[in-house]
mmCIF file of C-alpha atoms in Angstrom:
data_model
loop_
_atom_site.group_PDB
_atom_site.id
_atom_site.type_symbol
_atom_site.label_atom_id
_atom_site.label_comp_id
_atom_site.label_asym_id
_atom_site.label_seq_id
_atom_site.Cartn_x
_atom_site.Cartn_y
_atom_site.Cartn_z
ATOM 1 C CA MET A 1 112.634 118.172 -137.154
ATOM 2 C CA LEU A 2 115.241 120.923 -137.300
ATOM 3 C CA SER A 3 118.470 119.069 -136.730
ATOM 4 C CA ALA A 4 122.125 119.992 -136.202
ATOM 5 C CA ARG A 5 124.716 117.253 -136.439
ATOM 6 C CA SER A 6 128.379 117.688 -135.396
ATOM 7 C CA VAL A 7 128.120 121.403 -136.132
ATOM 8 C CA ALA A 8 131.219 123.558 -135.738
ATOM 9 C CA PHE A 9 131.622 127.211 -136.620
ATOM 10 C CA ARG A 10 134.634 129.489 -136.854
ATOM 11 C CA TYR A 11 134.572 133.123 -137.930
ATOM 12 C CA PRO A 12 136.986 133.992 -140.774
ATOM 13 C CA GLY A 13 140.418 134.810 -139.394
ATOM 14 C CA ALA A 14 139.617 133.476 -135.908
ATOM 15 C CA ALA A 15 142.109 131.196 -134.169
ATOM 16 C CA GLN A 16 139.527 128.768 -132.825
ATOM 17 C CA ASP A 17 135.963 127.553 -133.242
ATOM 18 C CA VAL A 18 133.091 129.407 -131.563
ATOM 19 C CA LEU A 19 131.082 126.173 -131.715
ATOM 20 C CA SER A 20 132.288 122.593 -131.933
ATOM 21 C CA GLY A 21 130.554 119.212 -131.983
ATOM 22 C CA ILE A 22 127.017 120.576 -131.576
ATOM 23 C CA ASP A 23 124.144 118.104 -131.874
ATOM 24 C CA LEU A 24 120.631 119.500 -131.392
ATOM 25 C CA ASP A 25 117.143 118.483 -132.499
ATOM 26 C CA ILE A 26 113.974 120.574 -132.353
ATOM 27 C CA GLU A 27 110.928 118.541 -133.224
ATOM 28 C CA ALA A 28 107.789 119.957 -134.810
ATOM 29 C CA GLY A 29 105.471 121.172 -132.053
ATOM 30 C CA GLU A 30 108.227 121.210 -129.416
ATOM 31 C CA ILE A 31 109.506 124.219 -127.451
ATOM 32 C CA VAL A 32 113.181 123.833 -126.529
ATOM 33 C CA GLY A 33 115.337 126.179 -124.467
ATOM 34 C CA LEU A 34 118.940 127.107 -125.192
ATOM 35 C CA SER A 35 120.884 128.620 -122.314
ATOM 36 C CA GLY A 36 124.466 129.284 -121.315
ATOM 37 C CA PRO A 37 126.776 132.104 -120.254
ATOM 38 C CA SER A 38 127.473 135.092 -122.500
ATOM 39 C CA GLY A 39 130.105 134.432 -125.128
ATOM 40 C CA ARG A 40 129.417 130.706 -125.446
ATOM 41 C CA GLY A 41 127.968 131.024 -128.962
ATOM 42 C CA LYS A 42 124.204 130.946 -128.450
ATOM 43 C CA THR A 43 123.533 133.677 -131.012
ATOM 44 C CA THR A 44 126.036 132.143 -133.432
ATOM 45 C CA LEU A 45 124.262 128.793 -133.142
ATOM 46 C CA ALA A 46 120.897 130.501 -133.707
ATOM 47 C CA ARG A 47 122.264 132.093 -136.900
ATOM 48 C CA VAL A 48 123.677 128.749 -138.096
ATOM 49 C CA LEU A 49 120.388 126.939 -137.417
ATOM 50 C CA ALA A 50 118.462 129.602 -139.355
ATOM 51 C CA GLY A 51 120.849 129.432 -142.309
ATOM 52 C CA TYR A 52 122.356 132.915 -141.864
ATOM 53 C CA GLU A 53 125.787 131.315 -141.379
ATOM 54 C CA ARG A 54 127.177 128.123 -142.883
ATOM 55 C CA PRO A 55 128.727 125.711 -140.395
ATOM 56 C CA SER A 56 132.472 125.162 -140.796
ATOM 57 C CA ARG A 57 131.797 121.470 -140.271
ATOM 58 C CA GLY A 58 128.668 119.396 -139.782
ATOM 59 C CA THR A 59 125.155 119.800 -141.153
ATOM 60 C CA VAL A 60 121.871 121.550 -140.415
ATOM 61 C CA THR A 61 118.766 119.945 -141.906
ATOM 62 C CA VAL A 62 115.074 120.837 -141.934
ATOM 63 C CA ASP A 63 112.916 117.723 -142.168
ATOM 64 C CA GLY A 64 115.934 115.920 -143.627
ATOM 65 C CA VAL A 65 116.816 118.563 -146.238
ATOM 66 C CA PRO A 66 120.048 120.587 -145.847
ATOM 67 C CA ILE A 67 119.012 124.149 -145.021
ATOM 68 C CA GLN A 68 121.264 125.563 -147.765
ATOM 69 C CA ASP A 69 119.300 123.547 -150.358
ATOM 70 C CA ILE A 70 115.929 125.039 -149.462
ATOM 71 C CA ALA A 71 114.695 127.497 -152.091
ATOM 72 C CA GLY A 72 112.158 130.249 -151.535
ATOM 73 C CA PHE A 73 110.746 131.047 -148.093
ATOM 74 C CA ASN A 74 112.964 129.824 -145.269
ATOM 75 C CA PRO A 75 110.908 127.559 -142.970
ATOM 76 C CA VAL A 76 113.252 128.509 -140.109
ATOM 77 C CA GLN A 77 112.628 132.081 -138.977
ATOM 78 C CA LEU A 78 114.886 133.935 -136.542
ATOM 79 C CA VAL A 79 113.763 136.837 -134.352
ATOM 80 C CA PHE A 80 116.734 138.863 -133.118
ATOM 81 C CA GLN A 81 117.173 140.622 -129.780
ATOM 82 C CA HIS A 82 117.602 144.016 -131.450
ATOM 83 C CA PRO A 83 114.700 144.653 -133.851
ATOM 84 C CA GLU A 84 116.184 147.842 -135.323
ATOM 85 C CA LYS A 85 118.923 145.722 -136.942
ATOM 86 C CA ALA A 86 116.409 143.372 -138.560
ATOM 87 C CA VAL A 87 114.330 145.737 -140.700
ATOM 88 C CA ASN A 88 115.032 148.026 -143.633
ATOM 89 C CA PRO A 89 115.037 151.577 -142.203
ATOM 90 C CA ARG A 90 113.790 152.979 -145.538
ATOM 91 C CA TRP A 91 110.626 150.860 -145.568
ATOM 92 C CA LYS A 92 107.351 151.645 -143.889
ATOM 93 C CA MET A 93 106.130 148.889 -141.602
ATOM 94 C CA ARG A 94 103.336 147.894 -143.981
ATOM 95 C CA LYS A 95 106.005 146.914 -146.537
ATOM 96 C CA VAL A 96 108.070 145.116 -143.875
ATOM 97 C CA LEU A 97 105.101 142.859 -143.127
ATOM 98 C CA ALA A 98 104.158 142.440 -146.784
ATOM 99 C CA GLU A 99 107.666 141.233 -147.678
ATOM 100 C CA SER A 100 107.282 138.227 -145.392
ATOM 101 C CA GLY A 101 103.794 137.385 -146.613
ATOM 102 C CA SER A 102 102.587 138.048 -143.053
ATOM 103 C CA THR A 103 98.994 138.914 -143.780
ATOM 104 C CA ASP A 104 97.386 137.049 -140.878
ATOM 105 C CA THR A 105 95.437 139.901 -139.295
ATOM 106 C CA ARG A 106 94.715 137.707 -136.258
ATOM 107 C CA ILE A 107 98.456 137.574 -135.442
ATOM 108 C CA VAL A 108 98.961 141.287 -136.155
ATOM 109 C CA GLU A 109 96.027 142.269 -133.960
ATOM 110 C CA SER A 110 96.860 139.823 -131.175
ATOM 111 C CA LEU A 111 100.376 141.304 -130.939
ATOM 112 C CA GLY A 112 98.802 144.688 -130.283
ATOM 113 C CA ILE A 113 100.005 146.317 -133.506
ATOM 114 C CA GLU A 114 97.996 149.491 -134.030
ATOM 115 C CA PRO A 115 96.754 150.196 -137.605
ATOM 116 C CA GLU A 116 98.428 153.642 -137.639
ATOM 117 C CA TRP A 117 101.841 152.033 -137.010
ATOM 118 C CA LEU A 118 101.701 150.419 -140.462
ATOM 119 C CA ASP A 119 102.408 153.759 -142.144
ATOM 120 C CA ARG A 120 105.374 154.611 -139.923
ATOM 121 C CA TYR A 121 109.072 154.063 -140.509
ATOM 122 C CA PRO A 122 111.053 151.891 -138.052
ATOM 123 C CA ASN A 123 112.646 154.928 -136.368
ATOM 124 C CA GLU A 124 109.160 156.255 -135.586
ATOM 125 C CA LEU A 125 108.390 153.256 -133.371
ATOM 126 C CA SER A 126 109.626 152.281 -129.920
ATOM 127 C CA GLY A 127 111.760 149.160 -129.535
ATOM 128 C CA GLY A 128 108.796 147.217 -128.163
ATOM 129 C CA GLU A 129 106.516 148.303 -131.001
ATOM 130 C CA LEU A 130 109.145 147.405 -133.575
ATOM 131 C CA GLN A 131 109.768 144.001 -132.008
ATOM 132 C CA ARG A 132 106.057 143.199 -132.320
ATOM 133 C CA PHE A 133 106.407 143.661 -136.078
ATOM 134 C CA CYS A 134 109.479 141.411 -136.154
ATOM 135 C CA VAL A 135 107.543 138.699 -134.337
ATOM 136 C CA ALA A 136 104.499 139.104 -136.612
ATOM 137 C CA ARG A 137 106.762 138.875 -139.655
ATOM 138 C CA ALA A 138 108.137 135.539 -138.424
ATOM 139 C CA LEU A 139 104.788 133.945 -137.530
ATOM 140 C CA THR A 140 103.611 133.092 -141.026
ATOM 141 C CA GLY A 141 101.857 130.013 -142.307
ATOM 142 C CA ASN A 142 105.125 128.907 -143.963
ATOM 143 C CA THR A 143 107.221 128.981 -140.796
ATOM 144 C CA ARG A 144 107.937 125.494 -139.458
ATOM 145 C CA TYR A 145 110.532 126.461 -136.835
ATOM 146 C CA LEU A 146 110.955 129.704 -134.899
ATOM 147 C CA ILE A 147 114.223 130.688 -133.230
ATOM 148 C CA ALA A 148 113.753 133.437 -130.644
ATOM 149 C CA ASP A 149 117.168 134.853 -129.730
ATOM 150 C CA GLU A 150 116.652 136.843 -126.511
ATOM 151 C CA MET A 151 113.524 138.040 -128.305
ATOM 152 C CA THR A 152 111.863 139.803 -125.355
ATOM 153 C CA THR A 153 114.881 140.681 -123.186
ATOM 154 C CA MET A 154 114.584 144.432 -123.798
ATOM 155 C CA LEU A 155 110.839 144.545 -123.073
ATOM 156 C CA ASP A 156 108.901 145.077 -119.858
ATOM 157 C CA ALA A 157 107.478 142.032 -118.080
ATOM 158 C CA LEU A 158 103.881 142.634 -119.200
ATOM 159 C CA THR A 159 104.842 142.958 -122.874
ATOM 160 C CA GLN A 160 107.097 139.893 -122.614
ATOM 161 C CA ALA A 161 104.256 137.776 -121.228
ATOM 162 C CA HIS A 162 101.869 139.018 -123.915
ATOM 163 C CA ILE A 163 104.240 138.268 -126.803
ATOM 164 C CA TRP A 164 105.125 134.811 -125.483
ATOM 165 C CA ARG A 165 101.445 133.955 -125.108
ATOM 166 C CA VAL A 166 100.864 134.860 -128.772
ATOM 167 C CA VAL A 167 103.928 132.860 -129.865
ATOM 168 C CA THR A 168 103.046 129.716 -127.900
ATOM 169 C CA GLU A 169 99.427 129.793 -129.100
ATOM 170 C CA TRP A 170 100.635 130.216 -132.694
ATOM 171 C CA ALA A 171 103.118 127.342 -132.293
ATOM 172 C CA ALA A 172 100.393 125.054 -130.933
ATOM 173 C CA ARG A 173 98.046 125.865 -133.838
ATOM 174 C CA GLN A 174 100.822 125.586 -136.413
ATOM 175 C CA GLY A 175 102.539 122.541 -134.932
ATOM 176 C CA ALA A 176 105.765 124.548 -135.164
ATOM 177 C CA GLY A 177 108.982 123.926 -133.269
ATOM 178 C CA VAL A 178 110.411 126.787 -131.212
ATOM 179 C CA LEU A 179 113.923 127.363 -129.866
ATOM 180 C CA VAL A 180 113.970 129.851 -126.980
ATOM 181 C CA VAL A 181 117.448 131.363 -126.574
ATOM 182 C CA SER A 182 117.530 133.172 -123.239
ATOM 183 C CA HIS A 183 119.509 133.972 -120.103
ATOM 184 C CA ASP A 184 116.222 134.030 -118.203
ATOM 185 C CA ALA A 185 116.081 130.649 -116.453
ATOM 186 C CA GLN A 186 112.552 131.320 -115.199
ATOM 187 C CA LEU A 187 111.268 132.022 -118.711
ATOM 188 C CA VAL A 188 112.985 128.937 -120.138
ATOM 189 C CA SER A 189 111.653 126.637 -117.420
ATOM 190 C CA ARG A 190 108.123 128.008 -117.835
ATOM 191 C CA LEU A 191 107.984 127.688 -121.624
ATOM 192 C CA CYS A 192 110.198 124.743 -122.556
ATOM 193 C CA SER A 193 109.813 120.999 -122.352
ATOM 194 C CA ARG A 194 113.611 120.585 -122.276
ATOM 195 C CA VAL A 195 116.709 122.768 -122.202
ATOM 196 C CA ALA A 196 120.017 122.467 -124.066
ATOM 197 C CA GLU A 197 122.999 124.167 -122.456
ATOM 198 C CA LEU A 198 126.143 125.533 -124.081
#
């Protein structure tokens, strides 16, 4: 499982912790929701769980191994709300996918990625098109846990439903754990077996 124990986090120079005393487990094959009002630290916790930030106190482990000790491909992949901040603007989308080792054409096709998009730069795609690439990049054979931080908030309802169907089918095949970070209570209740609240 992906496990946080007594996790606290404080940004440098801040007067107080953003997070304190967080315990959370996401088991392989489980879809868990994370909800709470804006400003409570949901995105910060997502970044800590994925290893982008080190906790000020406490530990994050992946199958018992501290996440900072894992070399090579990170088994915890994070999909951000804003895809334009998650890709290199100088790379064509073919290279963006290749970097992650995401060569599963079934995933790419099922997300509705058109072949001609592969030779475009990020600024030549819409936000929804770009987010499909970010999701495809995360759904590799090496990913054990997916953290979706408001992943489909900016998309229309039809596209949201389509992307979540692909993600849940992938998670079931892969036996991967998923953390759904969202303000959308309806989405969380539909997808998740349990919900953690900040």
